[in-house]
Short mmCIF file of C-alpha atoms in Angstrom, two decimals:
data_model
loop_
_atom_site.label_atom_id
_atom_site.label_comp_id
_atom_site.label_asym_id
_atom_site.label_seq_id
_atom_site.Cartn_x
_atom_site.Cartn_y
_atom_site.Cartn_z
CA MET A 1 12.68 131.41 99.67
CA VAL A 2 14.93 134.64 99.99
CA ARG A 3 18.63 133.75 100.36
CA ILE A 4 20.81 135.97 101.78
CA GLU A 5 24.40 136.57 100.50
CA TRP A 6 26.64 137.20 103.52
CA PRO A 7 29.76 139.56 103.05
CA LEU A 8 32.79 137.17 102.97
CA HIS A 9 34.25 139.23 105.94
CA ILE A 10 31.80 138.33 108.05
CA VAL A 11 31.47 135.20 107.05
CA ARG A 12 34.96 135.12 107.83
CA ARG A 13 34.76 136.28 111.25
CA VAL A 14 32.30 133.69 112.24
CA VAL A 15 34.51 130.69 111.08
CA LEU A 16 36.98 132.35 112.95
CA ALA A 17 35.07 132.84 115.96
CA ALA A 18 33.59 129.23 115.68
CA VAL A 19 36.93 127.68 115.66
CA ALA A 20 38.43 129.93 118.62
CA ALA A 21 35.57 128.22 120.96
CA ALA A 22 36.25 124.94 119.80
CA VAL A 23 39.97 125.78 121.02
CA LEU A 24 39.03 127.42 124.15
CA ALA A 25 36.86 124.34 124.95
CA VAL A 26 39.67 121.75 124.18
CA GLY A 27 42.14 123.63 126.24
CA GLY A 28 39.38 124.21 128.79
CA TRP A 29 38.82 120.76 128.95
CA PHE A 30 42.57 119.78 128.78
CA ALA A 31 43.42 122.14 131.74
CA VAL A 32 40.37 121.03 134.07
CA SER A 33 41.82 117.36 133.28
CA TRP A 34 45.55 118.89 133.92
CA LEU A 35 44.36 120.51 137.57
CA GLU A 36 42.82 117.70 138.68
CA ASP A 37 45.90 115.11 137.92
CA SER A 38 48.05 117.83 139.83
CA ARG A 39 45.67 118.07 142.80
CA ALA A 40 45.83 113.81 142.92
CA ARG A 41 49.59 113.60 142.20
CA CYS A 42 51.89 113.65 145.59
CA GLY A 43 55.35 113.03 143.53
CA ASP A 44 56.12 110.55 140.47
CA GLY A 45 54.45 107.44 141.04
CA VAL A 46 52.98 108.66 143.81
CA VAL A 47 48.85 109.56 143.92
CA LYS A 48 46.15 110.59 146.06
CA ARG A 49 44.01 107.46 146.71
CA GLY A 50 41.09 106.88 149.40
CA GLU A 51 38.74 109.49 151.53
CA ASP A 52 41.62 109.86 153.40
CA LYS A 53 43.70 111.48 150.72
CA GLU A 54 46.71 109.37 151.59
CA CYS A 55 49.49 109.41 149.42
CA VAL A 56 50.21 105.62 147.63
CA GLY A 57 52.66 104.53 145.28
CA VAL A 58 56.01 104.31 144.67
CA THR A 59 59.25 106.38 144.81
CA ASP A 60 62.63 106.46 144.86
CA GLY A 61 63.07 108.51 148.14
CA ALA A 62 62.29 111.54 146.03
CA TYR A 63 58.78 111.99 147.87
CA VAL A 64 58.71 111.28 151.49
CA PHE A 65 55.52 109.20 153.15
CA ARG A 66 55.56 110.38 156.64
CA GLY A 67 58.05 112.99 158.45
CA HIS A 68 60.00 110.58 160.33
CA LEU A 69 60.79 108.52 157.01
CA THR A 70 62.53 111.75 155.87
CA GLN A 71 66.21 110.76 156.87
CA VAL A 72 66.05 107.40 155.70
CA GLU A 73 64.51 108.04 152.62
CA LYS A 74 66.97 111.14 151.83
CA ALA A 75 69.98 108.37 152.42
CA ILE A 76 68.01 105.77 149.46
CA GLU A 77 67.31 108.20 147.17
CA LYS A 78 71.51 109.52 147.24
CA GLU A 79 72.59 106.00 147.03
CA ASN A 80 69.86 105.80 144.33
CA ASP A 81 71.15 109.16 142.30
CA ARG A 82 75.05 107.46 142.88
CA ILE A 83 74.45 104.69 140.91
CA GLU A 84 72.30 105.88 138.54
CA ASN A 85 74.95 108.71 137.73
CA SER A 86 77.84 106.13 137.81
CA GLY A 87 76.98 104.46 134.46
CA GLU A 88 77.40 100.89 136.07
CA PRO A 89 74.62 98.56 135.80
CA TYR A 90 71.76 98.19 137.87
CA VAL A 91 68.20 96.79 138.49
CA SER A 92 65.88 97.80 140.60
CA VAL A 93 64.08 96.40 143.99
CA ALA A 94 61.21 97.52 145.86
CA TYR A 95 60.64 97.35 149.76
CA MET A 96 56.54 97.47 149.74
CA THR A 97 54.82 97.73 153.05
CA SER A 98 52.10 100.16 154.45
CA LEU A 99 54.02 103.12 155.42
CA THR A 100 51.07 105.68 156.12
CA LEU A 101 49.61 103.80 158.45
CA ASP A 102 46.00 103.92 160.19
CA GLY A 103 44.07 102.06 162.81
CA THR A 104 43.84 99.10 160.86
CA ASP A 105 47.68 98.65 160.87
CA SER A 106 49.44 96.05 163.38
CA ASN A 107 52.35 97.81 162.71
CA SER A 108 54.09 100.89 164.32
CA ASP A 109 55.66 103.84 162.71
CA GLU A 110 58.55 102.56 164.41
CA SER A 111 58.11 99.54 162.82
CA VAL A 112 58.20 100.79 159.50
CA ARG A 113 60.98 103.26 159.56
CA HIS A 114 63.24 100.38 160.68
CA GLU A 115 62.46 98.15 158.23
CA LEU A 116 63.13 100.61 155.78
CA GLN A 117 66.83 102.11 157.71
CA GLY A 118 67.72 97.42 157.54
CA ALA A 119 66.67 97.84 153.48
CA TYR A 120 69.25 101.10 153.38
CA LEU A 121 71.74 98.86 154.97
CA ALA A 122 71.32 95.62 152.55
CA GLN A 123 71.52 98.18 149.50
CA TYR A 124 74.32 100.07 150.76
CA ARG A 125 76.34 96.52 151.78
CA HIS A 126 75.76 95.52 148.06
CA ASN A 127 76.23 98.53 146.57
CA ARG A 128 79.49 99.30 147.94
CA GLY A 129 80.39 97.78 151.13
CA ASP A 130 81.57 94.37 152.22
CA LEU A 131 79.27 92.30 149.98
CA ALA A 132 79.63 94.64 147.18
CA ALA A 133 78.92 93.01 143.63
CA SER A 134 77.19 93.80 140.26
CA PRO A 135 75.06 94.87 139.26
CA LYS A 136 74.35 97.31 141.50
CA ILE A 137 71.07 98.07 143.08
CA ARG A 138 68.41 100.80 143.09
CA LEU A 139 65.81 100.57 145.78
CA LEU A 140 62.70 101.52 145.28
CA ILE A 141 59.78 102.78 148.24
CA ALA A 142 56.35 100.99 147.57
CA ASN A 143 53.78 102.40 149.90
CA THR A 144 50.37 100.50 150.00
CA GLY A 145 48.53 102.70 152.12
CA GLY A 146 46.61 102.23 155.61
CA GLY A 147 45.66 98.54 155.97
CA SER A 148 47.22 98.57 152.59
CA ASP A 149 43.83 99.48 151.39
CA HIS A 150 45.61 100.60 148.11
CA TRP A 151 47.81 97.75 147.08
CA ARG A 152 46.01 97.53 143.52
CA TYR A 153 47.67 100.67 142.57
CA THR A 154 51.12 100.27 144.01
CA VAL A 155 51.57 96.89 142.83
CA GLY A 156 50.54 98.99 139.11
CA GLU A 157 52.82 100.78 139.77
CA LEU A 158 55.45 98.29 140.47
CA VAL A 159 54.56 96.37 137.25
CA LYS A 160 55.69 99.19 134.81
CA ARG A 161 58.82 99.45 136.22
CA LYS A 162 59.56 96.19 134.86
CA SER A 163 60.45 97.90 131.25
CA THR A 164 61.29 101.30 132.43
CA ASP A 165 65.06 102.03 133.17
CA ASP A 166 64.09 100.90 136.53
CA ARG A 167 64.35 97.49 135.78
CA LEU A 168 62.89 96.01 138.29
CA VAL A 169 63.01 92.28 139.26
CA ALA A 170 62.06 92.43 143.10
CA VAL A 171 59.93 93.11 145.59
CA THR A 172 60.32 92.95 149.26
CA GLY A 173 59.01 93.74 152.53
CA LEU A 174 55.60 92.73 151.48
CA GLY A 175 54.18 93.66 154.68
CA PRO A 176 52.41 91.40 157.21
CA SER A 177 49.64 88.36 156.79
CA THR A 178 46.35 90.14 155.53
CA ASP A 179 44.01 88.89 152.81
CA GLU A 180 45.03 92.16 151.27
CA ASN A 181 48.92 91.73 151.34
CA ARG A 182 48.28 87.88 150.35
CA ALA A 183 46.69 89.27 146.68
CA ALA A 184 49.40 91.38 146.06
CA VAL A 185 51.83 88.56 146.42
CA ASP A 186 49.52 86.61 144.22
CA LEU A 187 49.02 89.51 142.11
CA LEU A 188 52.91 89.84 141.70
CA SER A 189 53.25 86.42 141.24
CA THR A 190 51.82 86.51 137.95
CA ARG A 191 54.01 89.20 136.47
CA GLY A 192 56.81 87.67 136.84
CA ILE A 193 58.45 90.22 139.84
CA ALA A 194 60.92 88.06 142.53
CA MET A 195 59.68 88.10 146.10
CA VAL A 196 61.26 88.38 149.20
CA ALA A 197 59.05 88.59 152.57
CA SER A 198 60.87 89.88 155.17
CA THR A 199 57.30 89.54 158.01
CA MET A 200 54.74 87.58 156.46
CA THR A 201 54.63 84.38 158.93
CA ALA A 202 51.28 83.18 158.35
CA THR A 203 51.71 79.21 157.41
CA SER A 204 49.42 79.07 154.62
CA ILE A 205 51.25 81.75 152.46
CA LYS A 206 53.61 79.06 150.69
CA ASP A 207 53.95 77.60 147.70
CA ILE A 208 53.75 80.45 145.11
CA HIS A 209 55.06 80.67 142.24
CA ASN A 210 58.66 83.48 142.40
CA PHE A 211 57.95 83.92 146.53
CA VAL A 212 60.39 83.07 149.22
CA ARG A 213 60.48 84.46 153.06
CA VAL A 214 63.12 85.16 155.26
CA SER A 215 60.84 85.04 158.48
CA PRO A 216 60.06 81.65 160.11
CA THR A 217 56.39 80.52 159.65
CA ASN A 218 54.44 80.91 162.33
CA ALA A 219 54.43 76.56 162.42
CA ASP A 220 57.85 77.39 163.13
CA GLU A 221 57.02 80.16 165.88
CA ALA A 222 54.82 77.84 167.63
CA TYR A 223 57.46 74.80 167.45
CA ALA A 224 59.75 76.84 168.60
CA ALA A 225 57.38 78.02 171.49
CA ALA A 226 56.45 74.89 172.66
CA ALA A 227 59.92 73.65 172.71
CA TYR A 228 60.59 76.40 174.94
CA LEU A 229 57.47 76.15 177.38
CA LYS A 230 58.65 72.28 177.75
CA ARG A 231 61.92 72.73 178.74
CA LYS A 232 61.04 75.09 181.16
CA LYS A 233 58.64 72.49 182.84
CA PHE A 234 55.30 74.30 181.50
CA ARG A 235 52.84 71.43 181.46
CA THR A 236 49.35 73.08 181.17
CA ALA A 237 48.22 75.66 178.33
CA VAL A 238 45.24 77.49 176.84
CA VAL A 239 45.18 79.01 173.26
CA VAL A 240 43.22 82.79 173.30
CA GLN A 241 43.22 83.11 169.41
CA ASP A 242 41.93 86.14 167.10
CA ALA A 243 39.13 85.06 165.69
CA ALA A 244 38.83 87.83 162.60
CA LYS A 245 38.12 86.97 159.17
CA GLY A 246 41.11 88.02 156.89
CA ASN A 247 43.67 87.99 160.14
CA LEU A 248 45.96 85.08 158.52
CA TYR A 249 48.20 85.36 161.38
CA ALA A 250 46.10 84.91 164.02
CA THR A 251 44.44 81.95 162.64
CA THR A 252 47.90 80.10 161.71
CA LEU A 253 49.30 81.02 164.91
CA GLY A 254 46.89 79.81 167.00
CA SER A 255 45.98 75.92 165.43
CA GLU A 256 49.82 75.37 164.88
CA PHE A 257 50.53 75.70 168.57
CA THR A 258 47.34 73.73 168.92
CA ARG A 259 48.77 71.17 167.42
CA ALA A 260 52.98 71.74 168.62
CA PHE A 261 52.37 71.33 172.23
CA PRO A 262 49.92 68.95 173.38
CA ASP A 263 52.00 65.35 173.96
CA LEU A 264 50.24 62.40 175.59
CA ALA A 265 53.40 61.01 176.01
CA THR A 266 54.70 63.46 178.58
CA GLY A 267 51.57 64.92 179.83
CA HIS A 268 51.83 68.10 178.45
CA ARG A 269 47.67 69.15 177.61
CA LEU A 270 45.49 71.94 176.75
CA VAL A 271 43.15 72.40 179.86
CA ALA A 272 40.47 74.01 177.86
CA GLU A 273 38.56 74.79 174.41
CA LYS A 274 40.77 77.76 172.29
CA MET A 275 39.01 81.15 174.14
CA THR A 276 38.26 83.41 170.78
CA TYR A 277 37.47 86.97 170.42
CA ASP A 278 36.74 88.84 166.89
CA SER A 279 38.72 92.43 166.63
CA SER A 280 36.55 93.12 163.19
CA VAL A 281 34.12 93.57 166.14
CA ALA A 282 34.05 96.90 167.22
CA ASN A 283 34.02 97.18 170.92
CA ALA A 284 32.51 93.68 171.38
CA TRP A 285 36.40 92.48 171.68
CA GLU A 286 37.51 94.10 174.78
CA SER A 287 34.43 92.79 176.64
CA GLU A 288 34.95 89.00 175.48
CA MET A 289 38.65 89.73 176.60
CA ASN A 290 37.46 90.63 180.27
CA PHE A 291 34.87 87.04 180.06
CA MET A 292 38.12 85.21 179.64
CA SER A 293 40.10 86.46 182.50
CA SER A 294 37.48 84.80 184.72
CA GLN A 295 37.61 81.52 182.55
CA LEU A 296 41.28 81.57 183.02
CA CYS A 297 40.68 81.85 186.51
CA ASP A 298 38.60 78.51 186.88
CA GLU A 299 41.15 76.77 184.58
CA GLU A 300 44.26 77.76 185.91
CA PRO A 301 47.02 77.06 182.93
CA GLU A 302 50.53 77.49 183.47
CA VAL A 303 50.84 79.04 180.63
CA ILE A 304 48.44 81.30 178.21
CA TYR A 305 49.21 80.98 174.21
CA PHE A 306 48.05 84.58 172.71
CA ALA A 307 47.54 84.10 169.22
CA GLY A 308 46.48 87.66 168.08
CA ARG A 309 48.35 91.26 167.19
CA GLY A 310 50.46 93.08 169.92
CA THR A 311 48.05 95.89 170.21
CA HIS A 312 44.90 93.19 171.43
CA LEU A 313 47.47 91.73 173.29
CA MET A 314 48.17 95.11 175.27
CA ARG A 315 44.13 94.71 175.96
CA PHE A 316 44.54 91.09 176.92
CA LEU A 317 46.86 92.19 179.59
CA GLY A 318 44.82 94.85 181.20
CA ALA A 319 42.01 92.83 181.97
CA LEU A 320 44.12 89.64 183.02
CA SER A 321 46.18 92.07 185.56
CA ASN A 322 42.71 93.07 186.49
CA ARG A 323 41.41 89.26 187.17
CA ALA A 324 39.34 88.19 190.18
CA CYS A 325 41.84 85.44 190.90
CA GLN A 326 45.17 87.91 192.01
CA ASP A 327 46.70 84.89 193.89
CA VAL A 328 46.86 82.77 190.52
CA GLU A 329 50.17 83.11 188.56
CA PHE A 330 50.01 83.28 184.77
CA THR A 331 52.59 83.38 181.65
CA VAL A 332 51.60 84.45 178.07
CA ILE A 333 53.81 83.57 175.62
CA ALA A 334 52.50 85.24 172.06
CA GLY A 335 53.99 85.80 168.32
CA ASP A 336 56.12 87.98 166.58
CA ASP A 337 53.21 90.80 165.98
CA THR A 338 54.24 91.37 169.81
CA THR A 339 57.63 93.31 167.95
CA ASN A 340 55.46 95.81 166.64
CA LEU A 341 54.59 97.83 170.24
CA THR A 342 56.58 100.70 171.02
CA ARG A 343 58.84 100.96 173.70
CA GLU A 344 56.30 103.15 175.31
CA GLN A 345 53.18 100.54 174.93
CA LEU A 346 56.08 97.72 176.18
CA ALA A 347 56.59 99.23 179.09
CA ALA A 348 52.89 99.69 179.80
CA ALA A 349 52.57 96.16 178.80
CA ALA A 350 55.18 95.33 181.68
CA LYS A 351 52.92 96.98 184.32
CA THR A 352 50.13 94.42 184.50
CA GLN A 353 52.65 92.64 186.14
CA VAL A 354 51.73 89.47 184.15
CA GLU A 355 55.27 87.59 183.13
CA VAL A 356 54.89 88.30 178.92
CA LEU A 357 56.71 85.64 176.69
CA TYR A 358 57.27 86.42 172.76
CA THR A 359 58.94 84.58 169.83
CA GLY A 360 60.49 87.17 168.10
CA LEU A 361 61.64 87.33 164.31
CA ALA A 362 65.28 88.12 165.11
CA HIS A 363 67.25 90.09 167.77
CA PRO A 364 70.39 91.61 168.01
CA ASP A 365 71.49 89.88 171.35
CA MET A 366 71.35 86.85 168.99
CA TYR A 367 74.93 86.59 167.52
CA ARG A 368 76.21 87.06 171.16
CA THR A 369 74.43 84.62 172.88
CA ASP A 370 74.64 81.70 170.02
CA PRO A 371 77.24 83.19 167.42
CA LYS A 372 77.20 79.97 165.05
CA ALA A 373 73.41 80.71 164.94
CA VAL A 374 73.42 84.08 162.79
CA SER A 375 75.94 85.74 160.49
CA ALA A 376 78.73 87.10 161.79
CA PRO A 377 79.69 90.30 159.78
CA SER A 378 75.99 90.86 159.48
CA ALA A 379 75.10 91.17 162.78
CA ARG A 380 77.96 93.50 163.64
CA TYR A 381 76.23 96.00 161.92
CA PHE A 382 72.83 95.45 164.43
CA ALA A 383 75.19 96.15 167.43
CA GLU A 384 75.68 99.27 169.98
CA GLY A 385 77.86 101.64 167.75
CA GLY A 386 77.33 100.20 164.79
CA PHE A 387 76.74 100.93 161.29
CA LEU A 388 73.05 101.54 162.05
CA ASP A 389 73.21 103.27 165.36
CA THR A 390 75.44 105.97 163.30
CA THR A 391 73.75 106.40 160.24
CA PHE A 392 70.40 106.42 162.44
CA PRO A 393 71.14 107.10 165.84
CA ASN A 394 67.89 106.88 168.40
CA ASN A 395 66.52 103.97 167.01
CA SER A 396 66.12 100.69 169.00
CA ARG A 397 67.00 97.81 167.45
CA GLU A 398 65.59 94.74 169.47
CA ASP A 399 62.53 95.26 167.51
CA GLY A 400 64.24 92.94 164.60
CA GLN A 401 62.13 94.84 161.82
CA ALA A 402 65.19 96.13 160.29
CA ILE A 403 67.43 93.05 160.44
CA MET A 404 64.03 91.12 159.06
CA ALA A 405 63.95 94.09 155.81
CA HIS A 406 68.30 93.68 155.65
CA ASP A 407 68.21 90.33 155.24
CA ALA A 408 65.29 90.18 152.93
CA VAL A 409 66.50 93.18 150.38
CA LEU A 410 70.36 90.87 150.84
CA THR A 411 68.35 87.88 149.51
CA ALA A 412 66.80 89.66 146.56
CA ALA A 413 70.66 90.99 146.37
CA ARG A 414 72.29 87.56 146.43
CA GLY A 415 69.49 86.09 143.88
CA ILE A 416 70.47 89.06 141.31
CA GLN A 417 74.36 88.51 141.69
CA MET A 418 73.86 84.91 141.20
CA ALA A 419 71.36 85.44 137.86
CA ALA A 420 74.02 87.98 136.59
CA GLY A 421 76.55 85.56 137.26
CA GLN A 422 74.73 82.73 134.80
CA GLY A 423 75.85 84.95 131.50
CA LYS A 424 72.38 86.46 131.12
CA VAL A 425 72.55 89.60 129.48
CA THR A 426 69.85 90.96 130.96
CA VAL A 427 68.77 90.25 134.64
CA THR A 428 64.80 89.27 134.70
CA GLY A 429 62.75 88.92 138.19
CA ASP A 430 61.82 85.02 137.01
CA ALA A 431 66.06 84.75 136.74
CA VAL A 432 66.28 85.75 140.37
CA ALA A 433 63.55 84.13 141.82
CA ARG A 434 65.06 80.96 140.20
CA MET A 435 68.45 81.59 142.27
CA PHE A 436 66.45 81.65 145.71
CA HIS A 437 66.45 78.04 145.22
CA GLN A 438 69.91 77.42 144.71
CA MET A 439 70.95 79.29 147.31
CA ASN A 440 71.72 76.26 149.86
CA GLY A 441 75.35 75.08 151.06
CA GLY A 442 78.30 78.08 150.33
CA GLN A 443 75.54 79.86 148.53
CA GLN A 444 73.36 80.30 151.59
CA VAL A 445 72.86 84.24 152.50
CA ALA A 446 74.39 84.63 155.69
CA GLY A 447 71.81 87.02 157.61
CA ALA A 448 71.44 88.47 160.79
CA SER A 449 68.69 86.82 161.90
CA GLY A 450 70.08 83.25 160.55
CA PHE A 451 71.54 81.66 157.61
CA LEU A 452 69.08 81.12 155.35
CA SER A 453 68.24 78.89 152.63
CA PHE A 454 64.99 78.10 151.14
CA GLN A 455 62.68 74.97 150.59
CA ASN A 456 60.77 74.80 147.41
CA ASN A 457 57.13 75.85 149.01
CA GLY A 458 59.15 78.91 149.77
CA ASN A 459 59.85 78.68 153.60
CA PRO A 460 63.42 78.83 155.01
CA ARG A 461 65.03 76.19 156.55
CA ASP A 462 65.18 75.45 159.80
CA LYS A 463 65.14 79.28 161.11
CA ALA A 464 66.42 80.68 164.48
CA VAL A 465 63.82 81.82 166.68
CA PRO A 466 64.64 83.86 169.40
CA ILE A 467 62.49 83.55 172.63
CA LEU A 468 62.29 87.09 174.14
CA ARG A 469 60.80 88.48 177.51
CA LEU A 470 58.78 91.91 178.15
CA THR A 471 61.00 94.19 181.00
CA ALA A 472 59.59 96.67 182.76
CA THR A 473 61.29 98.93 181.13
CA GLY A 474 59.62 98.18 177.83
CA ARG A 475 62.75 96.10 176.78
CA ALA A 476 62.82 92.76 174.57
CA GLU A 477 65.17 90.78 176.68
CA PHE A 478 66.49 87.95 174.89
CA VAL A 479 66.38 84.86 176.25
CA GLU A 480 67.32 82.16 173.40
CA VAL A 481 67.33 81.06 170.02
CA SER A 482 65.11 78.37 169.88
CA ALA A 483 63.69 76.75 166.34
CA ALA A 484 60.62 74.73 165.26
CA ARG A 485 62.91 71.55 166.23
CA GLY A 486 64.20 72.89 169.14
CA ARG A 487 67.19 74.24 167.78
CA PRO A 488 68.22 76.22 164.38
CA ARG A 489 69.92 75.09 162.22
CA GLU A 490 73.87 75.90 162.27
CA GLY A 491 75.14 78.32 160.14
CA GLY A 492 79.21 78.64 158.72
CA GLU A 493 81.71 80.01 161.76
CA GLY A 494 82.50 83.30 161.44
CA ARG A 495 80.56 84.02 157.65
#
């Protein structure tokens, strides 16, 4: 074999070329990786997910998820920056829900905007308003995406913020009662984070570690509705319910009213078996509603209890208005998801000429009519010309969403204040959650939706439930305050 001796300068060139190629290859990989990450990134903690490339995750307000949220997100960001630069001790509370809504969501853009406005108000009151206390609160905004499809990513981002400068201790909001949101609650529970649900009403969501809710349960709503109907001399009823798998709201609402209304002693009864539709079967459920109108003409119940989402109620009222028995008058009473409809949708529903009542979660007129049921100082923030009106003008408060979000964040803030008062060097989510069950007597939360204290299973005690009537103008007209037992627990006068 002939041995070839390469000149030293040629060997050096070959080695240098190989090294350069390797560096370029590695650098190119990093460049491509960085480019891919930057394309997927919407902002700090917010990334594109799914076929629609919607931006989901957690922000302090720096990233705006939808244009209509700009004003409230920037108000939150400004307050967050003020607290961070103040040098005062602080922790973080997140408000989590679906902010980039799609066709599967029962919420509307209007309702989620009102939620963030109410959450900001609670942050403001705790940080520098009439309830100022320490440690201060930075409010994070967490988007789980349309239908909460990307809850896993968002929850993961929240968990990371426990051990960062964010010092996250609580998550509020949590969205409506769906399988996805229940799964998110279960995961957060295992991570030692306190939770306060604002509009999650399914009765089956209870006995979860670190979890409470400020909303009445579906059982509360059903019994409050039944108590009202009985006082108004309605004696016969039929339940119309969505049978879609995973709709915990509809399932528990229908079941609870089926238990609450019948009474052999007084003659109150259900005149037919539960009528169901399945909203998960596209197109078919609308036809099912048309068939129901014929059945209802045969049964002639005095009242129809609708256990389904507000968007489905719209279609049901349309079918009922076209019934064959036009001479028979029906009254429909529904649950709190009706509050997610926009004013335009409510006005369209009213044009069906069917009387519609529903149990809401809160209403600004609750204090004016029944001042002992809610906190006067809290209620004033939601009155016409109050703080929210001047801060976020041209936003209706009748849907109660701002009130419920406010009370959820206020509850977390109260828990944080109480935990800090226990002499804790570091306030933790577990410590905050333990305080929820100490909120009795003088420690109850003076909410705009009622005075709040919590049972061991996480449900509020004797929560006030407003009965509302749909008007032709699309307004939610306040009728009266009720509760699971017919009347709510009275709170402290003037608190």
